[in-house]
Amino acid sequence: MNPVLAFVIVMLVWTVSDLVAKKTQSLLSSLFVASIIFLVGFLTDVFPEDLLASSSLLALAGVVVGFVIVHLGTMISLDDFKKQWKTLLVGIATVIGIGLALLLAGLIFGPKISGAAADGYAQALDFVIAGTGALSGGTISVLIVQEAALGVGLTSIAVFPVLIAALQGLIGFPLTSIILRREAARLREEYRAGTLAPVAVVGAVAAGGGGSRSDGGGAAKASTAPAPPAPETKLPAALRTTAGTLFIVGVVVLASLGINNLTDGILNTFVVALLFGIGLRTTGVFKPSVLSGIDAFGLMMIAIMILVFGPLATVKPSDVSALAGPLLIAFLFGIVGIAGFAALVGKLLGYSVPMSVAIGLTSLYGFPGTMILSQEAAKGAGETPEEVAAIENEILPKMIVAGFSTVTITSVIITSIIAGRIGGG
């Protein structure tokens, strides 16, 4: 497909999705709207399968995603990060809840969706393992399941997590959007009652070219009082320009990648990048929200959003219909497991039920959805820049840490342990 035409079409989809999110006050999130447009477009062949790749945004996304994760780290202070141990526990409970809920589903529906193991049919436990890995994790978990399934000749089990990964955003985005709206409304009332501490509004940079997104470093410039001066960093002036900032953040990403390679993936690149961002902000090397204000940030954000929709281009109606039953069961029981375990553990730890469930739902999409949905919820509830900043400051760190605790860490560990049971009969 012509690259310029592909780029223009993707920008049109983003423009429409941003407009709908703004008009509905984020009841329909931009991610959900864009997911529907892309899915329908690919299924009906209105969009060619190579649309996203031809736009060059997929290639750009692969380069800059680490940059944005370092940026996220600089949005979270060390004190805020230390407070997120509760979020980590809720995330772990979520993955366990998914596994137990799908195991229950396997016991109930197993005989109806599989034949005899001796005849080479996938068994209920195979679907449970594949579903647990896909619902709770990202690409790495899916690849672990695929390798185990193909190793024993179970093609249907190899396809199953791919379909879940492609479709789960359609479930996770609207549910999280609705739930975070409730949490944001609750926090707004706390702010107005004086029980939620105000947050300095440090600037405004659109991240994604629409009214429903911000760069997360703040909402908009305060209209009632001048914004405080940007915190100084230890970087020389030459490294505070757009090119200089991208250079130094790129060095940090390369260091994160090097640590990932040295540890054979045990220390994930993106987890290390997040920790580097937090540490460099804490030591004053990076300013908070290090990428805010640079000329390239908006395009970088649009590019990484494309990663969310890449799998939709490969969805075939025949694959969905062949595994419709297991897919429906996996999503239904998986969501119940997420909501039940996340709400229970979160409540015990002092979180509100909506916040706890939203944390659990991050397992369905991870980053960058965790950031965009948090920002949209804050903007939808807050009526002043100060309200938006205070709400976002409460929601965003929890959602970012939640996404890493479920998708990047816990899911990979658990999937690695249980994947060997696939094909075991």
CSV table of C-alpha atoms in Angstrom, one decimal:
chain,number,residue,atom,x,y,z
A,1,MET,CA,0.0,0.0,0.0
A,2,ASN,CA,1.2,3.5,-0.7
A,3,PRO,CA,2.9,4.7,2.5
A,4,VAL,CA,1.5,8.2,2.4
A,5,LEU,CA,-2.1,7.0,1.9
A,6,ALA,CA,-1.6,4.5,4.7
A,7,PHE,CA,-0.3,7.2,7.0
A,8,VAL,CA,-3.3,9.5,6.2
A,9,ILE,CA,-5.8,6.7,6.8
A,10,VAL,CA,-4.3,5.9,10.3
A,11,MET,CA,-4.3,9.7,11.2
A,12,LEU,CA,-8.0,9.8,10.1
A,13,VAL,CA,-8.8,6.9,12.4
A,14,TRP,CA,-7.1,8.6,15.3
A,15,THR,CA,-8.8,11.9,14.6
A,16,VAL,CA,-12.2,10.2,14.7
A,17,SER,CA,-11.4,8.2,17.8
A,18,ASP,CA,-10.2,11.2,19.6
A,19,LEU,CA,-13.3,13.2,18.6
A,20,VAL,CA,-15.7,10.4,19.8
A,21,ALA,CA,-13.8,10.2,23.1
A,22,LYS,CA,-14.0,13.9,23.6
A,23,LYS,CA,-17.7,14.1,22.7
A,24,THR,CA,-18.6,11.2,25.1
A,25,GLN,CA,-16.3,12.5,27.9
A,26,SER,CA,-14.3,9.3,27.5
A,27,LEU,CA,-17.3,7.0,28.0
A,28,LEU,CA,-16.2,5.5,24.7
A,29,SER,CA,-12.4,5.6,25.0
A,30,SER,CA,-10.3,6.5,21.9
A,31,LEU,CA,-8.6,3.1,22.1
A,32,PHE,CA,-11.9,1.3,22.0
A,33,VAL,CA,-13.3,3.4,19.1
A,34,ALA,CA,-10.0,2.9,17.1
A,35,SER,CA,-10.1,-0.8,17.9
A,36,ILE,CA,-13.6,-1.2,16.4
A,37,ILE,CA,-12.7,0.9,13.3
A,38,PHE,CA,-9.6,-1.1,12.6
A,39,LEU,CA,-11.2,-4.5,13.4
A,40,VAL,CA,-14.2,-3.8,11.1
A,41,GLY,CA,-11.8,-2.4,8.4
A,42,PHE,CA,-9.6,-5.5,8.4
A,43,LEU,CA,-12.4,-8.0,8.6
A,44,THR,CA,-14.2,-6.4,5.6
A,45,ASP,CA,-11.0,-5.9,3.7
A,46,VAL,CA,-11.7,-2.2,3.5
A,47,PHE,CA,-8.2,-1.8,5.1
A,48,PRO,CA,-5.5,-4.0,3.5
A,49,GLU,CA,-3.6,-6.2,6.0
A,50,ASP,CA,-0.4,-4.2,5.5
A,51,LEU,CA,-2.0,-0.8,6.3
A,52,LEU,CA,-0.3,-0.3,9.7
A,53,ALA,CA,3.1,-1.6,8.4
A,54,SER,CA,2.9,0.6,5.3
A,55,SER,CA,2.2,3.7,7.3
A,56,SER,CA,5.8,3.3,8.8
A,57,LEU,CA,4.3,3.8,12.3
A,58,LEU,CA,4.8,0.2,13.3
A,59,ALA,CA,8.5,0.5,12.6
A,60,LEU,CA,8.7,3.8,14.5
A,61,ALA,CA,6.8,2.4,17.4
A,62,GLY,CA,9.3,-0.4,17.8
A,63,VAL,CA,12.0,2.2,18.2
A,64,VAL,CA,10.4,4.7,20.5
A,65,VAL,CA,8.3,2.5,22.9
A,66,GLY,CA,11.3,2.3,25.2
A,67,PHE,CA,11.7,6.1,25.1
A,68,VAL,CA,8.1,6.6,26.3
A,69,ILE,CA,8.5,4.1,29.1
A,70,VAL,CA,11.5,6.0,30.4
A,71,HIS,CA,9.3,9.1,30.2
A,72,LEU,CA,6.7,7.3,32.3
A,73,GLY,CA,9.3,6.5,34.9
A,74,THR,CA,10.1,10.2,35.2
A,75,MET,CA,6.4,10.8,35.8
A,76,ILE,CA,6.5,8.7,39.0
A,77,SER,CA,8.5,10.0,42.0
A,78,LEU,CA,10.4,7.5,44.1
A,79,ASP,CA,8.0,8.0,47.0
A,80,ASP,CA,5.0,7.3,44.7
A,81,PHE,CA,6.7,4.1,43.4
A,82,LYS,CA,7.3,2.9,46.9
A,83,LYS,CA,3.6,3.2,47.7
A,84,GLN,CA,2.7,0.9,44.8
A,85,TRP,CA,3.5,-2.4,46.6
A,86,LYS,CA,-0.3,-2.8,47.2
A,87,THR,CA,-0.8,-2.4,43.4
A,88,LEU,CA,1.7,-5.2,42.8
A,89,LEU,CA,-0.2,-7.5,45.1
A,90,VAL,CA,-3.5,-6.8,43.4
A,91,GLY,CA,-1.8,-7.5,40.1
A,92,ILE,CA,-0.5,-10.8,41.3
A,93,ALA,CA,-3.9,-11.7,42.7
A,94,THR,CA,-5.5,-10.9,39.3
A,95,VAL,CA,-3.3,-13.4,37.4
A,96,ILE,CA,-4.1,-16.1,40.0
A,97,GLY,CA,-7.8,-15.2,39.7
A,98,ILE,CA,-7.7,-15.6,36.0
A,99,GLY,CA,-6.1,-19.0,36.2
A,100,LEU,CA,-8.5,-20.3,38.9
A,101,ALA,CA,-11.6,-19.0,37.0
A,102,LEU,CA,-10.5,-20.6,33.8
A,103,LEU,CA,-9.8,-23.9,35.6
A,104,LEU,CA,-13.3,-23.8,36.9
A,105,ALA,CA,-14.6,-23.2,33.4
A,106,GLY,CA,-12.5,-26.1,32.2
A,107,LEU,CA,-14.1,-28.4,34.7
A,108,ILE,CA,-17.6,-27.3,33.7
A,109,PHE,CA,-17.3,-27.1,29.9
A,110,GLY,CA,-14.2,-29.2,29.2
A,111,PRO,CA,-16.0,-32.3,27.9
A,112,LYS,CA,-18.0,-30.1,25.5
A,113,ILE,CA,-15.1,-28.4,23.7
A,114,SER,CA,-12.6,-31.2,23.3
A,115,GLY,CA,-12.3,-34.8,22.1
A,116,ALA,CA,-10.2,-37.6,23.5
A,117,ALA,CA,-6.5,-36.8,24.1
A,118,ALA,CA,-5.6,-40.2,22.5
A,119,ASP,CA,-7.1,-38.9,19.2
A,120,GLY,CA,-4.9,-35.8,19.3
A,121,TYR,CA,-7.6,-33.4,20.5
A,122,ALA,CA,-6.7,-30.4,22.7
A,123,GLN,CA,-7.9,-30.9,26.3
A,124,ALA,CA,-9.7,-28.5,28.6
A,125,LEU,CA,-6.5,-28.0,30.6
A,126,ASP,CA,-4.7,-27.0,27.4
A,127,PHE,CA,-7.2,-24.2,26.8
A,128,VAL,CA,-7.0,-23.2,30.5
A,129,ILE,CA,-3.2,-22.8,30.3
A,130,ALA,CA,-3.3,-21.0,26.9
A,131,GLY,CA,-6.2,-18.7,28.1
A,132,THR,CA,-4.4,-17.9,31.4
A,133,GLY,CA,-1.2,-16.9,29.6
A,134,ALA,CA,-3.0,-14.8,27.0
A,135,LEU,CA,-5.6,-13.1,29.2
A,136,SER,CA,-3.0,-12.1,31.8
A,137,GLY,CA,0.0,-11.3,29.6
A,138,GLY,CA,1.3,-9.9,26.5
A,139,THR,CA,3.4,-11.0,23.6
A,140,ILE,CA,6.0,-13.0,25.6
A,141,SER,CA,3.3,-15.1,27.3
A,142,VAL,CA,1.6,-15.8,24.0
A,143,LEU,CA,4.9,-16.9,22.5
A,144,ILE,CA,5.6,-19.2,25.4
A,145,VAL,CA,2.2,-20.9,24.9
A,146,GLN,CA,2.6,-21.1,21.2
A,147,GLU,CA,6.0,-22.8,21.5
A,148,ALA,CA,4.7,-25.3,23.9
A,149,ALA,CA,1.5,-26.0,21.9
A,150,LEU,CA,3.3,-26.4,18.5
A,151,GLY,CA,5.8,-28.6,20.2
A,152,VAL,CA,3.1,-31.2,20.8
A,153,GLY,CA,1.2,-30.6,17.6
A,154,LEU,CA,-1.7,-28.7,19.0
A,155,THR,CA,-2.3,-26.0,16.4
A,156,SER,CA,-5.6,-24.9,17.8
A,157,ILE,CA,-4.0,-24.1,21.1
A,158,ALA,CA,-1.3,-22.1,19.4
A,159,VAL,CA,-3.9,-20.0,17.6
A,160,PHE,CA,-6.2,-19.6,20.7
A,161,PRO,CA,-3.9,-17.1,22.6
A,162,VAL,CA,-3.3,-15.1,19.5
A,163,LEU,CA,-7.0,-14.5,19.0
A,164,ILE,CA,-7.4,-13.6,22.7
A,165,ALA,CA,-4.5,-11.2,22.5
A,166,ALA,CA,-6.0,-9.6,19.3
A,167,LEU,CA,-9.5,-9.2,20.8
A,168,GLN,CA,-9.0,-8.6,24.5
A,169,GLY,CA,-8.6,-4.9,24.1
A,170,LEU,CA,-12.1,-4.7,22.8
A,171,ILE,CA,-13.2,-6.0,26.2
A,172,GLY,CA,-10.7,-4.4,28.4
A,173,PHE,CA,-10.8,-0.8,27.0
A,174,PRO,CA,-14.5,-0.1,27.5
A,175,LEU,CA,-14.7,-1.8,30.8
A,176,THR,CA,-11.7,0.0,32.2
A,177,SER,CA,-12.9,3.3,30.8
A,178,ILE,CA,-16.3,3.0,32.6
A,179,ILE,CA,-14.7,1.9,35.8
A,180,LEU,CA,-12.0,4.6,35.8
A,181,ARG,CA,-14.7,7.2,35.2
A,182,ARG,CA,-16.3,6.2,38.5
A,183,GLU,CA,-13.0,6.3,40.3
A,184,ALA,CA,-12.1,9.7,38.8
A,185,ALA,CA,-15.5,11.1,39.8
A,186,ARG,CA,-14.9,9.9,43.4
A,187,LEU,CA,-11.5,11.5,43.4
A,188,ARG,CA,-12.9,14.7,42.1
A,189,GLU,CA,-15.3,14.9,45.0
A,190,GLU,CA,-12.4,14.2,47.4
A,191,TYR,CA,-10.4,17.0,45.8
A,192,ARG,CA,-13.3,19.4,46.2
A,193,ALA,CA,-13.8,18.3,49.8
A,194,GLY,CA,-10.1,19.0,50.5
A,195,THR,CA,-9.2,15.4,51.3
A,196,LEU,CA,-7.2,14.9,48.1
A,197,ALA,CA,-3.9,16.8,48.0
A,198,PRO,CA,-3.5,19.3,45.1
A,199,VAL,CA,-0.7,18.7,42.6
A,200,ALA,CA,1.4,21.3,40.8
A,201,VAL,CA,0.3,21.7,37.2
A,202,VAL,CA,3.6,21.7,35.3
A,203,GLY,CA,2.6,22.1,31.7
A,204,ALA,CA,0.5,20.9,28.8
A,205,VAL,CA,1.6,19.0,25.7
A,206,ALA,CA,-0.8,17.0,23.6
A,207,ALA,CA,0.2,13.5,23.2
A,208,GLY,CA,-1.6,12.0,20.3
A,209,GLY,CA,-3.0,15.1,18.6
A,210,GLY,CA,-6.4,15.1,20.3
A,211,GLY,CA,-8.3,16.7,23.1
A,212,SER,CA,-8.6,13.4,24.9
A,213,ARG,CA,-4.9,12.8,25.5
A,214,SER,CA,-2.1,14.5,27.4
A,215,ASP,CA,1.5,13.5,27.9
A,216,GLY,CA,0.8,12.6,31.5
A,217,GLY,CA,3.2,15.2,32.9
A,218,GLY,CA,0.3,17.4,33.8
A,219,ALA,CA,-3.0,18.4,32.4
A,220,ALA,CA,-3.1,22.0,31.1
A,221,LYS,CA,-1.5,25.2,32.1
A,222,ALA,CA,-3.4,26.7,35.0
A,223,SER,CA,-5.5,29.6,33.9
A,224,THR,CA,-5.9,31.1,37.4
A,225,ALA,CA,-2.2,31.2,38.4
A,226,PRO,CA,1.1,31.1,36.6
A,227,ALA,CA,2.6,27.7,36.3
A,228,PRO,CA,5.7,27.1,38.5
A,229,PRO,CA,9.1,27.1,36.7
A,230,ALA,CA,10.2,23.8,35.3
A,231,PRO,CA,12.5,22.0,37.7
A,232,GLU,CA,16.2,22.2,36.7
A,233,THR,CA,18.0,19.1,35.7
A,234,LYS,CA,21.7,18.2,35.8
A,235,LEU,CA,21.8,17.9,32.0
A,236,PRO,CA,23.7,20.6,30.1
A,237,ALA,CA,21.8,22.9,27.9
A,238,ALA,CA,22.8,21.0,24.8
A,239,LEU,CA,21.0,17.9,26.0
A,240,ARG,CA,17.7,19.8,26.8
A,241,THR,CA,16.9,20.3,23.1
A,242,THR,CA,14.6,17.9,21.2
A,243,ALA,CA,17.6,16.1,19.7
A,244,GLY,CA,19.6,16.2,22.9
A,245,THR,CA,16.7,14.8,24.9
A,246,LEU,CA,16.0,12.0,22.5
A,247,PHE,CA,19.8,11.2,22.4
A,248,ILE,CA,20.1,10.9,26.2
A,249,VAL,CA,16.9,9.0,26.6
A,250,GLY,CA,18.0,6.7,23.8
A,251,VAL,CA,21.2,6.0,25.7
A,252,VAL,CA,19.1,4.9,28.7
A,253,VAL,CA,16.9,2.7,26.5
A,254,LEU,CA,20.1,1.1,25.1
A,255,ALA,CA,21.4,0.5,28.6
A,256,SER,CA,18.0,-1.1,29.5
A,257,LEU,CA,18.2,-3.4,26.4
A,258,GLY,CA,21.8,-4.3,27.4
A,259,ILE,CA,20.7,-5.4,30.9
A,260,ASN,CA,17.9,-7.4,29.4
A,261,ASN,CA,20.3,-9.2,27.1
A,262,LEU,CA,22.9,-9.8,29.9
A,263,THR,CA,20.2,-11.3,32.1
A,264,ASP,CA,18.7,-13.3,29.3
A,265,GLY,CA,15.4,-11.5,29.6
A,266,ILE,CA,15.0,-12.0,33.3
A,267,LEU,CA,15.2,-8.3,33.8
A,268,ASN,CA,12.8,-7.1,31.1
A,269,THR,CA,13.9,-4.1,29.0
A,270,PHE,CA,10.8,-2.1,29.7
A,271,VAL,CA,10.8,-2.8,33.5
A,272,VAL,CA,14.5,-1.7,33.6
A,273,ALA,CA,13.6,1.4,31.5
A,274,LEU,CA,10.8,2.3,33.9
A,275,LEU,CA,13.1,1.9,36.9
A,276,PHE,CA,15.8,4.0,35.2
A,277,GLY,CA,13.3,6.7,34.6
A,278,ILE,CA,12.2,6.8,38.2
A,279,GLY,CA,15.9,6.8,39.4
A,280,LEU,CA,17.0,9.5,37.0
A,281,ARG,CA,14.1,11.7,38.0
A,282,THR,CA,14.9,11.1,41.7
A,283,THR,CA,18.5,12.1,41.3
A,284,GLY,CA,17.7,15.2,39.2
A,285,VAL,CA,19.3,14.0,36.0
A,286,PHE,CA,15.9,14.0,34.2
A,287,LYS,CA,13.2,16.5,34.9
A,288,PRO,CA,9.7,15.1,35.7
A,289,SER,CA,8.0,14.1,32.4
A,290,VAL,CA,11.3,14.2,30.5
A,291,LEU,CA,9.8,14.1,27.0
A,292,SER,CA,7.1,16.8,27.6
A,293,GLY,CA,7.8,19.8,25.5
A,294,ILE,CA,9.8,18.2,22.8
A,295,ASP,CA,8.6,18.5,19.2
A,296,ALA,CA,8.5,14.7,18.5
A,297,PHE,CA,6.5,13.5,21.5
A,298,GLY,CA,3.0,13.6,19.9
A,299,LEU,CA,4.0,11.5,16.9
A,300,MET,CA,5.9,9.1,19.2
A,301,MET,CA,2.7,8.6,21.2
A,302,ILE,CA,0.6,8.0,18.1
A,303,ALA,CA,3.2,5.5,16.8
A,304,ILE,CA,3.2,3.3,20.0
A,305,MET,CA,-0.6,3.2,20.0
A,306,ILE,CA,-0.4,1.4,16.7
A,307,LEU,CA,1.2,-1.5,18.5
A,308,VAL,CA,-2.2,-2.2,20.2
A,309,PHE,CA,-3.9,-2.7,16.8
A,310,GLY,CA,-1.2,-4.7,15.0
A,311,PRO,CA,-2.7,-8.1,15.9
A,312,LEU,CA,-6.2,-7.1,14.6
A,313,ALA,CA,-4.8,-7.2,11.0
A,314,THR,CA,-4.3,-10.9,11.3
A,315,VAL,CA,-7.7,-11.9,12.7
A,316,LYS,CA,-9.7,-14.1,10.3
A,317,PRO,CA,-13.4,-14.7,10.6
A,318,SER,CA,-12.9,-18.4,10.1
A,319,ASP,CA,-10.4,-18.6,13.1
A,320,VAL,CA,-12.8,-16.7,15.3
A,321,SER,CA,-15.8,-18.9,14.4
A,322,ALA,CA,-13.9,-22.1,14.9
A,323,LEU,CA,-12.9,-21.2,18.4
A,324,ALA,CA,-15.9,-19.0,19.3
A,325,GLY,CA,-17.0,-21.2,22.2
A,326,PRO,CA,-13.7,-21.4,24.0
A,327,LEU,CA,-13.1,-17.7,23.4
A,328,LEU,CA,-16.5,-16.7,24.9
A,329,ILE,CA,-15.9,-18.9,27.9
A,330,ALA,CA,-12.4,-17.6,28.4
A,331,PHE,CA,-13.4,-14.0,28.3
A,332,LEU,CA,-16.5,-14.5,30.5
A,333,PHE,CA,-14.8,-16.5,33.2
A,334,GLY,CA,-11.5,-14.5,32.9
A,335,ILE,CA,-13.3,-11.2,33.5
A,336,VAL,CA,-15.1,-12.7,36.6
A,337,GLY,CA,-11.8,-13.9,37.9
A,338,ILE,CA,-10.2,-10.6,37.4
A,339,ALA,CA,-13.0,-8.6,39.0
A,340,GLY,CA,-13.5,-11.0,42.0
A,341,PHE,CA,-9.9,-11.4,43.0
A,342,ALA,CA,-8.8,-7.8,42.3
A,343,ALA,CA,-11.7,-6.3,44.2
A,344,LEU,CA,-11.2,-8.7,47.2
A,345,VAL,CA,-7.5,-8.1,47.5
A,346,GLY,CA,-7.7,-4.4,46.7
A,347,LYS,CA,-10.4,-3.9,49.3
A,348,LEU,CA,-8.3,-5.7,51.9
A,349,LEU,CA,-5.4,-3.4,51.1
A,350,GLY,CA,-7.5,-0.2,51.3
A,351,TYR,CA,-8.2,0.5,47.7
A,352,SER,CA,-11.6,1.4,46.3
A,353,VAL,CA,-13.4,-1.4,44.4
A,354,PRO,CA,-13.4,0.5,41.1
A,355,MET,CA,-9.6,1.2,41.4
A,356,SER,CA,-8.9,-2.4,42.3
A,357,VAL,CA,-10.9,-3.8,39.4
A,358,ALA,CA,-9.3,-1.3,37.0
A,359,ILE,CA,-5.9,-2.5,38.2
A,360,GLY,CA,-6.9,-6.0,37.5
A,361,LEU,CA,-8.2,-5.2,34.0
A,362,THR,CA,-4.8,-3.9,33.0
A,363,SER,CA,-3.9,-7.6,32.4
A,364,LEU,CA,-6.0,-7.4,29.2
A,365,TYR,CA,-3.9,-4.7,27.5
A,366,GLY,CA,-1.0,-3.3,29.6
A,367,PHE,CA,1.0,-0.3,28.3
A,368,PRO,CA,0.2,2.0,26.5
A,369,GLY,CA,-3.5,1.5,27.3
A,370,THR,CA,-2.8,2.0,31.0
A,371,MET,CA,-1.6,5.5,30.4
A,372,ILE,CA,-4.1,6.7,27.8
A,373,LEU,CA,-7.2,5.4,29.8
A,374,SER,CA,-5.9,7.0,33.0
A,375,GLN,CA,-5.4,10.3,31.3
A,376,GLU,CA,-8.8,10.2,29.5
A,377,ALA,CA,-10.6,9.4,32.8
A,378,ALA,CA,-8.9,12.3,34.6
A,379,LYS,CA,-9.8,14.7,31.8
A,380,GLY,CA,-13.3,13.5,31.6
A,381,ALA,CA,-13.9,14.0,35.4
A,382,GLY,CA,-11.8,17.1,36.1
A,383,GLU,CA,-13.3,20.5,35.3
A,384,THR,CA,-10.1,22.5,36.0
A,385,PRO,CA,-6.4,21.9,35.2
A,386,GLU,CA,-5.8,21.4,38.9
A,387,GLU,CA,-8.5,18.8,39.3
A,388,VAL,CA,-7.3,16.9,36.3
A,389,ALA,CA,-3.7,16.9,37.6
A,390,ALA,CA,-4.8,15.7,41.1
A,391,ILE,CA,-7.0,12.9,39.7
A,392,GLU,CA,-4.3,11.8,37.2
A,393,ASN,CA,-1.7,11.8,40.0
A,394,GLU,CA,-3.8,9.3,42.0
A,395,ILE,CA,-4.7,7.0,39.1
A,396,LEU,CA,-1.8,7.0,36.7
A,397,PRO,CA,1.0,5.6,38.9
A,398,LYS,CA,-1.3,2.7,40.0
A,399,MET,CA,-2.3,1.8,36.5
A,400,ILE,CA,1.3,2.0,35.1
A,401,VAL,CA,2.7,-0.2,37.9
A,402,ALA,CA,-0.3,-2.5,37.5
A,403,GLY,CA,0.3,-3.1,33.8
A,404,PHE,CA,3.9,-4.1,34.5
A,405,SER,CA,3.0,-6.3,37.5
A,406,THR,CA,0.5,-8.3,35.5
A,407,VAL,CA,1.5,-8.3,31.9
A,408,THR,CA,5.3,-8.0,32.1
A,409,ILE,CA,6.2,-9.8,35.3
A,410,THR,CA,3.6,-12.1,36.9
A,411,SER,CA,2.1,-13.5,33.8
A,412,VAL,CA,5.4,-14.4,32.2
A,413,ILE,CA,6.5,-16.2,35.3
A,414,ILE,CA,3.3,-18.2,35.8
A,415,THR,CA,3.0,-18.9,32.1
A,416,SER,CA,6.6,-20.2,31.9
A,417,ILE,CA,5.8,-22.6,34.8
A,418,ILE,CA,2.5,-24.0,33.5
A,419,ALA,CA,3.1,-24.0,29.8
A,420,GLY,CA,4.9,-27.4,30.0
A,421,ARG,CA,1.6,-29.0,31.0
A,422,ILE,CA,0.1,-28.3,27.5
A,423,GLY,CA,-0.5,-31.6,25.7
A,424,GLY,CA,-0.1,-33.6,28.9
A,425,GLY,CA,-3.5,-35.1,28.6
